[in-house]
PDB file of C-alpha atoms in Angstrom:
ATOM      1  CA  MET A 292     127.447 100.107  86.984  1.00 48.00           C
ATOM      2  CA  ASN A 293     128.191  98.748  83.512  1.00 56.00           C
ATOM      3  CA  ASP A 294     129.913  99.828  80.322  1.00 68.00           C
ATOM      4  CA  SER A 295     126.801 101.002  78.440  1.00 75.00           C
ATOM      5  CA  PRO A 296     126.777 104.653  77.435  1.00 90.00           C
ATOM      6  CA  ILE A 297     124.964 107.083  79.685  1.00 94.00           C
ATOM      7  CA  ASP A 298     121.885 108.680  78.118  1.00 96.00           C
ATOM      8  CA  VAL A 299     121.455 111.457  80.665  1.00 97.00           C
ATOM      9  CA  LEU A 300     124.012 112.940  83.063  1.00 97.00           C
ATOM     10  CA  ALA A 301     122.799 115.453  85.655  1.00 97.00           C
ATOM     11  CA  ILE A 302     124.718 117.664  88.052  1.00 97.00           C
ATOM     12  CA  GLY A 303     122.946 118.639  91.243  1.00 95.00           C
ATOM     13  CA  GLU A 304     122.484 118.311  94.962  1.00 94.00           C
ATOM     14  CA  PRO A 305     120.426 115.413  96.284  1.00 96.00           C
ATOM     15  CA  LEU A 306     118.841 116.073  99.649  1.00 96.00           C
ATOM     16  CA  ALA A 307     117.224 114.163 102.473  1.00 97.00           C
ATOM     17  CA  LEU A 308     113.580 115.186 102.882  1.00 96.00           C
ATOM     18  CA  VAL A 309     111.819 114.979 106.230  1.00 96.00           C
ATOM     19  CA  ASP A 310     108.166 114.845 105.182  1.00 95.00           C
ATOM     20  CA  PRO A 311     105.371 115.111 107.787  1.00 94.00           C
ATOM     21  CA  THR A 312     102.616 112.535 107.757  1.00 93.00           C
ATOM     22  CA  ASP A 313     100.038 115.112 108.885  1.00 90.00           C
ATOM     23  CA  HIS A 314      99.049 118.687 108.097  1.00 90.00           C
ATOM     24  CA  GLY A 315      99.923 121.511 110.425  1.00 90.00           C
ATOM     25  CA  PRO A 316     102.891 123.424 111.775  1.00 91.00           C
ATOM     26  CA  LEU A 317     106.029 121.309 112.110  1.00 92.00           C
ATOM     27  CA  GLU A 318     106.164 121.868 115.838  1.00 93.00           C
ATOM     28  CA  THR A 319     102.798 120.097 116.245  1.00 92.00           C
ATOM     29  CA  VAL A 320     103.295 117.194 113.829  1.00 92.00           C
ATOM     30  CA  THR A 321     104.241 113.898 115.460  1.00 92.00           C
ATOM     31  CA  GLY A 322     104.998 111.663 112.457  1.00 95.00           C
ATOM     32  CA  PHE A 323     107.497 112.054 109.640  1.00 96.00           C
ATOM     33  CA  THR A 324     108.729 110.031 106.664  1.00 96.00           C
ATOM     34  CA  LEU A 325     112.348 110.198 105.518  1.00 96.00           C
ATOM     35  CA  LYS A 326     112.762 110.451 101.718  1.00 96.00           C
ATOM     36  CA  VAL A 327     115.224 111.742  99.142  1.00 96.00           C
ATOM     37  CA  ALA A 328     114.649 114.696  96.858  1.00 95.00           C
ATOM     38  CA  GLY A 329     116.297 117.245  94.611  1.00 94.00           C
ATOM     39  CA  ALA A 330     115.213 118.377  91.164  1.00 95.00           C
ATOM     40  CA  GLU A 331     118.009 116.659  89.257  1.00 96.00           C
ATOM     41  CA  LEU A 332     117.682 113.417  91.215  1.00 96.00           C
ATOM     42  CA  ASN A 333     113.909 113.395  90.736  1.00 96.00           C
ATOM     43  CA  ALA A 334     114.363 113.844  86.971  1.00 97.00           C
ATOM     44  CA  LEU A 335     116.946 111.038  86.812  1.00 97.00           C
ATOM     45  CA  ILE A 336     114.669 108.687  88.756  1.00 97.00           C
ATOM     46  CA  GLY A 337     111.871 109.294  86.253  1.00 97.00           C
ATOM     47  CA  LEU A 338     114.176 108.786  83.276  1.00 97.00           C
ATOM     48  CA  ALA A 339     115.703 105.622  84.786  1.00 97.00           C
ATOM     49  CA  ARG A 340     112.227 104.214  85.340  1.00 97.00           C
ATOM     50  CA  LEU A 341     111.523 104.862  81.659  1.00 97.00           C
ATOM     51  CA  GLY A 342     114.559 102.743  80.746  1.00 96.00           C
ATOM     52  CA  HIS A 343     117.229 105.409  80.176  1.00 97.00           C
ATOM     53  CA  ARG A 344     120.782 104.992  81.484  1.00 97.00           C
ATOM     54  CA  THR A 345     121.320 107.844  83.909  1.00 97.00           C
ATOM     55  CA  ALA A 346     124.115 109.123  86.126  1.00 97.00           C
ATOM     56  CA  LEU A 347     124.403 111.808  88.783  1.00 97.00           C
ATOM     57  CA  VAL A 348     127.390 114.058  89.428  1.00 97.00           C
ATOM     58  CA  SER A 349     127.292 115.249  93.026  1.00 96.00           C
ATOM     59  CA  ALA A 350     128.650 114.923  96.535  1.00 95.00           C
ATOM     60  CA  VAL A 351     127.020 113.728  99.727  1.00 96.00           C
ATOM     61  CA  GLY A 352     128.239 113.768 103.281  1.00 95.00           C
ATOM     62  CA  ASP A 353     129.682 110.851 105.194  1.00 95.00           C
ATOM     63  CA  ASP A 354     126.554 110.705 107.318  1.00 96.00           C
ATOM     64  CA  PRO A 355     123.244 108.802 107.571  1.00 96.00           C
ATOM     65  CA  PHE A 356     121.546 111.115 105.064  1.00 96.00           C
ATOM     66  CA  GLY A 357     124.371 110.619 102.562  1.00 96.00           C
ATOM     67  CA  ARG A 358     124.002 106.851 102.916  1.00 96.00           C
ATOM     68  CA  LEU A 359     120.234 107.192 102.416  1.00 97.00           C
ATOM     69  CA  VAL A 360     120.777 109.207  99.224  1.00 97.00           C
ATOM     70  CA  ARG A 361     123.325 106.722  97.852  1.00 96.00           C
ATOM     71  CA  GLN A 362     121.009 103.790  98.572  1.00 96.00           C
ATOM     72  CA  ALA A 363     118.153 105.548  96.778  1.00 96.00           C
ATOM     73  CA  ILE A 364     120.351 106.356  93.775  1.00 96.00           C
ATOM     74  CA  THR A 365     121.554 102.803  93.319  1.00 95.00           C
ATOM     75  CA  SER A 366     118.167 101.227  94.037  1.00 97.00           C
ATOM     76  CA  GLU A 367     116.701 103.283  91.177  1.00 97.00           C
ATOM     77  CA  GLY A 368     119.423 102.061  88.814  1.00 96.00           C
ATOM     78  CA  ILE A 369     121.170 105.433  88.561  1.00 97.00           C
ATOM     79  CA  ASP A 370     124.933 105.283  88.082  1.00 96.00           C
ATOM     80  CA  ASP A 371     126.584 106.695  91.209  1.00 95.00           C
ATOM     81  CA  SER A 372     130.174 106.517  89.903  1.00 95.00           C
ATOM     82  CA  PHE A 373     130.328 110.336  89.964  1.00 96.00           C
ATOM     83  CA  VAL A 374     128.783 110.792  93.426  1.00 96.00           C
ATOM     84  CA  PHE A 375     131.544 111.575  95.876  1.00 95.00           C
ATOM     85  CA  THR A 376     131.512 111.459  99.656  1.00 94.00           C
ATOM     86  CA  GLY A 377     132.783 114.676 101.189  1.00 88.00           C
ATOM     87  CA  LYS A 378     133.277 116.199 104.609  1.00 89.00           C
ATOM     88  CA  ALA A 379     130.350 118.622 104.368  1.00 91.00           C
ATOM     89  CA  PRO A 380     127.056 117.238 105.632  1.00 94.00           C
ATOM     90  CA  THR A 381     124.349 116.079 103.248  1.00 95.00           C
ATOM     91  CA  GLY A 382     121.671 118.731 102.785  1.00 95.00           C
ATOM     92  CA  VAL A 383     118.362 118.179 104.560  1.00 96.00           C
ATOM     93  CA  PHE A 384     115.044 119.890 104.193  1.00 95.00           C
ATOM     94  CA  PHE A 385     111.756 119.741 106.011  1.00 95.00           C
ATOM     95  CA  LYS A 386     108.360 120.070 104.376  1.00 95.00           C
ATOM     96  CA  GLU A 387     105.476 121.670 106.218  1.00 94.00           C
ATOM     97  CA  ARG A 388     101.991 120.747 105.008  1.00 91.00           C
ATOM     98  CA  LEU A 389      99.600 123.643 105.460  1.00 89.00           C
ATOM     99  CA  THR A 390      95.807 123.606 105.115  1.00 81.00           C
ATOM    100  CA  GLY A 391      94.555 123.082 101.586  1.00 78.00           C
ATOM    101  CA  HIS A 392      97.414 122.571  99.165  1.00 80.00           C
ATOM    102  CA  GLY A 393      99.823 124.951 100.876  1.00 86.00           C
ATOM    103  CA  ARG A 394     103.407 123.903 101.530  1.00 91.00           C
ATOM    104  CA  ARG A 395     106.416 125.512 103.140  1.00 93.00           C
ATOM    105  CA  VAL A 396     109.958 124.138 103.132  1.00 94.00           C
ATOM    106  CA  TYR A 397     112.953 124.721 105.368  1.00 95.00           C
ATOM    107  CA  TYR A 398     116.396 123.960 103.906  1.00 94.00           C
ATOM    108  CA  TYR A 399     119.493 123.119 105.957  1.00 93.00           C
ATOM    109  CA  ARG A 400     122.663 123.110 103.865  1.00 88.00           C
ATOM    110  CA  SER A 401     126.277 123.715 104.747  1.00 78.00           C
ATOM    111  CA  GLY A 402     129.530 123.662 102.830  1.00 65.00           C
TER     112      GLY A 402
END
């Protein structure tokens, strides 16, 4: 990005999140939103929004989800110089919204 020092460097796995627009079992939900997630990425986004220079060390796949993650990283002002594109697919997870505040997640990761 630029030559300023990095305030916070995180190592972690960013993921694509398929988030339902309605409550109920995934097999009955008809609408979904595609987002990015991952604890380290979420923390870096918050810190970048507070004005800190941040960078992520990770790898994403050469696939649509990897491109989504990279776009989200750069649009938030996070340095992606240490995010590499690999052969393994980008991790994806699905959120299931249960009644009340209940949630269940299903992770799909490989390599």
